[in-house]
mmCIF file of N, CA and C in Angstrom:
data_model
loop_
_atom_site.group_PDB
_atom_site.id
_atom_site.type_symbol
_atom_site.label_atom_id
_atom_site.label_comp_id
_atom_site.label_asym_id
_atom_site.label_seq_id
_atom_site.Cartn_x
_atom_site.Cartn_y
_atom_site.Cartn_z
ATOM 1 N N UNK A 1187 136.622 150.123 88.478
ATOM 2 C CA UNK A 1187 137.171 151.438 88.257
ATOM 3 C C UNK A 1187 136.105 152.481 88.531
ATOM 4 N N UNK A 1188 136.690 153.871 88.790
ATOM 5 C CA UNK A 1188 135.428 154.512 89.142
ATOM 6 C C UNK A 1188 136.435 156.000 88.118
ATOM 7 N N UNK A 1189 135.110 156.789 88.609
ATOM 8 C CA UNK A 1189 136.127 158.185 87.336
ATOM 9 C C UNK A 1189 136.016 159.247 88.452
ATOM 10 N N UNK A 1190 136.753 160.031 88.673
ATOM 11 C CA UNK A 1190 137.217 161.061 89.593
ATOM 12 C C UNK A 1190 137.178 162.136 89.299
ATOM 13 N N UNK A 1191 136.488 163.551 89.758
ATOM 14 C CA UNK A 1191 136.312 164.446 89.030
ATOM 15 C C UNK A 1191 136.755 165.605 90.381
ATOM 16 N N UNK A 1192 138.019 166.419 89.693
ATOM 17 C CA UNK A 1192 138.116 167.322 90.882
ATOM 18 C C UNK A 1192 137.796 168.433 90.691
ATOM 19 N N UNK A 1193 137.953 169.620 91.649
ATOM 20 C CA UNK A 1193 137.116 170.818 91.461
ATOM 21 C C UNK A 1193 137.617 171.814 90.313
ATOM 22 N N UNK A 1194 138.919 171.577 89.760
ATOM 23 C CA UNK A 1194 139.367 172.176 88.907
ATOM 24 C C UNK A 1194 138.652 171.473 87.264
ATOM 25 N N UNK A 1195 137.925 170.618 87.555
ATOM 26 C CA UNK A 1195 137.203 170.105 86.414
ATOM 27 C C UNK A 1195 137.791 169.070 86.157
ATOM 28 N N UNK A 1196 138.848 168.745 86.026
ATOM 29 C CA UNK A 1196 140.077 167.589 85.483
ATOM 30 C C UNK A 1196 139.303 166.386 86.133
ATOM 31 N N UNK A 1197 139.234 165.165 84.982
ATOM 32 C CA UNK A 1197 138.653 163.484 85.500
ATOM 33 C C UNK A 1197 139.878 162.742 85.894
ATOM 34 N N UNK A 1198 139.992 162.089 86.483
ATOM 35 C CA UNK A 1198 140.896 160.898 86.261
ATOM 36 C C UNK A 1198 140.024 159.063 86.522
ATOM 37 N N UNK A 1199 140.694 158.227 86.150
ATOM 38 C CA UNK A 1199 140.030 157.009 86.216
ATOM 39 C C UNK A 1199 140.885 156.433 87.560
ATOM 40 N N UNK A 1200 140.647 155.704 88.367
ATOM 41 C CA UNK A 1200 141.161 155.007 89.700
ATOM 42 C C UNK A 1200 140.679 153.904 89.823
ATOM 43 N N UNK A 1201 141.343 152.827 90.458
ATOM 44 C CA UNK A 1201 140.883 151.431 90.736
ATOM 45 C C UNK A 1201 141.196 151.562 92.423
ATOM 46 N N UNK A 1202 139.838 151.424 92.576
ATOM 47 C CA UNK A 1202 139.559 151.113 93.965
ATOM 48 C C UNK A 1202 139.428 149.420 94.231
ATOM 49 N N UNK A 1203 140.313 149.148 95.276
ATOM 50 C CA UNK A 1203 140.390 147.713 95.760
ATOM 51 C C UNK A 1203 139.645 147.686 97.361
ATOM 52 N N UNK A 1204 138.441 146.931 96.574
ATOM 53 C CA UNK A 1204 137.865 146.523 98.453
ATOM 54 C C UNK A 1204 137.797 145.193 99.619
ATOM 55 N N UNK A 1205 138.454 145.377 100.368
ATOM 56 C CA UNK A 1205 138.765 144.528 101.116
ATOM 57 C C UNK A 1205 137.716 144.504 102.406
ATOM 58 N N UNK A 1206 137.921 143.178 103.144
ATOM 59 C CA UNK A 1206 137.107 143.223 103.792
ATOM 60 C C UNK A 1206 138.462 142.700 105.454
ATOM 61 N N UNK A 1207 137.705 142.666 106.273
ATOM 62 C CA UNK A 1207 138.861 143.218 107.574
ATOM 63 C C UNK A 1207 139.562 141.762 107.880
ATOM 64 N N UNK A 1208 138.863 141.209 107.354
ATOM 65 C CA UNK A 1208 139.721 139.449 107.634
ATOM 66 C C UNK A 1208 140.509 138.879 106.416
ATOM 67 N N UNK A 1209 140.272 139.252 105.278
ATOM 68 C CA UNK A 1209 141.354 138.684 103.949
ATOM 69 C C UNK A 1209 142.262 139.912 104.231
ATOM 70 N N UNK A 1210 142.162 141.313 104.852
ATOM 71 C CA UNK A 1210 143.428 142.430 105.052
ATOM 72 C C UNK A 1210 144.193 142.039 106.127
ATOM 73 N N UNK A 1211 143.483 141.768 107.168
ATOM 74 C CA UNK A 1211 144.497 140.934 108.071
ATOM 75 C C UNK A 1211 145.336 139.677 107.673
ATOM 76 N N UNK A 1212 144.835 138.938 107.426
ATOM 77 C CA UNK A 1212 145.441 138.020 106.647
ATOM 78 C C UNK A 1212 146.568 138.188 105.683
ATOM 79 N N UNK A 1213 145.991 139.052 104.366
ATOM 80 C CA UNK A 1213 147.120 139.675 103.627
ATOM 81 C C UNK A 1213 148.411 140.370 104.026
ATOM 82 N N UNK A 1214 147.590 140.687 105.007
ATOM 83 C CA UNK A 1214 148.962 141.730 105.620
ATOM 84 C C UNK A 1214 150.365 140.582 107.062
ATOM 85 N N UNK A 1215 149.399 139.748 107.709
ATOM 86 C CA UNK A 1215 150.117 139.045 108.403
ATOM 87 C C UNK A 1215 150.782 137.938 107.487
ATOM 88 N N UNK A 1216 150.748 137.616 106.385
ATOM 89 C CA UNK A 1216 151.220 136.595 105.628
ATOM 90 C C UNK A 1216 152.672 137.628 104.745
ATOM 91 N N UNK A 1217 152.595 138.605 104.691
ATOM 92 C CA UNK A 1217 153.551 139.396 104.727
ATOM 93 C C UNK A 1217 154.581 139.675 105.643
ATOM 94 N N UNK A 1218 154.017 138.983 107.039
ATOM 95 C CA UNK A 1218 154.869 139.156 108.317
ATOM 96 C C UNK A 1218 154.600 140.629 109.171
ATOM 97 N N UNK A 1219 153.194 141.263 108.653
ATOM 98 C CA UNK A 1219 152.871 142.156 109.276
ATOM 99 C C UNK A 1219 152.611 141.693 110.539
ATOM 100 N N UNK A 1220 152.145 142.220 111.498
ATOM 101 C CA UNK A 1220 151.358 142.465 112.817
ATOM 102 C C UNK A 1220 150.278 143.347 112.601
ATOM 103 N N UNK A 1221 148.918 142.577 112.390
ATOM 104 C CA UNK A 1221 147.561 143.341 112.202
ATOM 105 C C UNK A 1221 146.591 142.667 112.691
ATOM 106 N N UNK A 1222 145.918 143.839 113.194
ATOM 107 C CA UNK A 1222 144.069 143.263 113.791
ATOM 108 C C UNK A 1222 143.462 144.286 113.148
ATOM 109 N N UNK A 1223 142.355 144.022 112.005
ATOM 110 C CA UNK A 1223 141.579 145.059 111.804
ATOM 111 C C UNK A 1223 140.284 144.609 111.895
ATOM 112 N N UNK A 1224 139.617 145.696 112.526
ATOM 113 C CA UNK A 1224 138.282 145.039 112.284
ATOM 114 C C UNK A 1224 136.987 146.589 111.429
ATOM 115 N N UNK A 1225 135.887 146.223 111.493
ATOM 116 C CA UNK A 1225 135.351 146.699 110.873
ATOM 117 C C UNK A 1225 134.426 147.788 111.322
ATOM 118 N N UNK A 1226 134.149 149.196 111.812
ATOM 119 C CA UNK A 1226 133.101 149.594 112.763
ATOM 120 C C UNK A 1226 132.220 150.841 112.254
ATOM 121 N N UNK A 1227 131.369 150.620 112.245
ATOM 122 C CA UNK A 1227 130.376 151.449 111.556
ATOM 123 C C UNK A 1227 130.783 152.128 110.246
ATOM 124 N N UNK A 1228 131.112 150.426 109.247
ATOM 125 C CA UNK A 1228 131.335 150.951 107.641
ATOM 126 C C UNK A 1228 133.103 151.582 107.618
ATOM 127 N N UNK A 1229 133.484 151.409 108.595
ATOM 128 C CA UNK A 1229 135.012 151.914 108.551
ATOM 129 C C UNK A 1229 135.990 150.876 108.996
ATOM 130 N N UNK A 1230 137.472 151.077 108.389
ATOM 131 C CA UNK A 1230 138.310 150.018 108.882
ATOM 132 C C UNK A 1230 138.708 150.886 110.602
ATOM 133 N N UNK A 1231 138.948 149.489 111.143
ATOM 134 C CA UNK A 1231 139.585 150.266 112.626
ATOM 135 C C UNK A 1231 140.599 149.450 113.004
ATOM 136 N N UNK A 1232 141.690 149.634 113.701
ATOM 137 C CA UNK A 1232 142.581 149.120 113.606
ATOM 138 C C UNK A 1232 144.111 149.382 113.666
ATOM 139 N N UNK A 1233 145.112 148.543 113.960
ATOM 140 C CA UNK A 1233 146.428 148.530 114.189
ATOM 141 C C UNK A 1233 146.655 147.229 113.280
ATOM 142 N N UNK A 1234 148.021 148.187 112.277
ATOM 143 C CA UNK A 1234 148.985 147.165 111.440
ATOM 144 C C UNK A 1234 150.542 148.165 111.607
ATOM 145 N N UNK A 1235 151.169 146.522 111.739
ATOM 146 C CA UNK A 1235 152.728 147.204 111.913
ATOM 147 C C UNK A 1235 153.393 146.471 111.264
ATOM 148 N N UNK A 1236 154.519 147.352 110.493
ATOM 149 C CA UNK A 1236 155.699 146.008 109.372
ATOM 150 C C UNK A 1236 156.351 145.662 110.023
ATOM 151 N N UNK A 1237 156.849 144.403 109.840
ATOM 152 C CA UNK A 1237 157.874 143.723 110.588
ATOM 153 C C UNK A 1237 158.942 144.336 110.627
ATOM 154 N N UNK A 1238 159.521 144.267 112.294
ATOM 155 C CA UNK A 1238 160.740 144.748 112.431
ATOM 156 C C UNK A 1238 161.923 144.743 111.520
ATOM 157 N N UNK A 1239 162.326 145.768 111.230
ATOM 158 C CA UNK A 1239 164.040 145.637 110.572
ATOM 159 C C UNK A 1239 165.419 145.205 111.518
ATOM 160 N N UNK A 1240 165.836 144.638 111.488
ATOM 161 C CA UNK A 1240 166.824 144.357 111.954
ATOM 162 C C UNK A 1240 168.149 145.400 112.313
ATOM 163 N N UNK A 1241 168.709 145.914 113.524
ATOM 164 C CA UNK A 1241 169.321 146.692 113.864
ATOM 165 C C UNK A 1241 170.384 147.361 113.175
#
């Protein structure tokens, strides 16, 4: 968890989840996504798409 402080003064608490570009691909294609992400200078980069809906 981390604590969030915005300019109006107000905190809030947030759970940041960190992933890394091969368990997100994964996660996401085991969902039936379509994803390649990879990783490039500390940033995600990348294409993910949800599986088609049906007409």
């Amino acid at each position: 968890m981390a604590l969030r402080r915005l300019d109006d003064g107000s905190q809030y608490r947030i759970v940041k989840v960190f992933h890394d570009p091969a368990s997100l691909t994964a996660d996401l294609t085991a969902l039936g996504w379509s994803a390649h992400i990879r990783l490039v200078a500390g940033k995600f980069i990348g294409v993910a798409e949800p599986p088609a809906t049906p007409a």
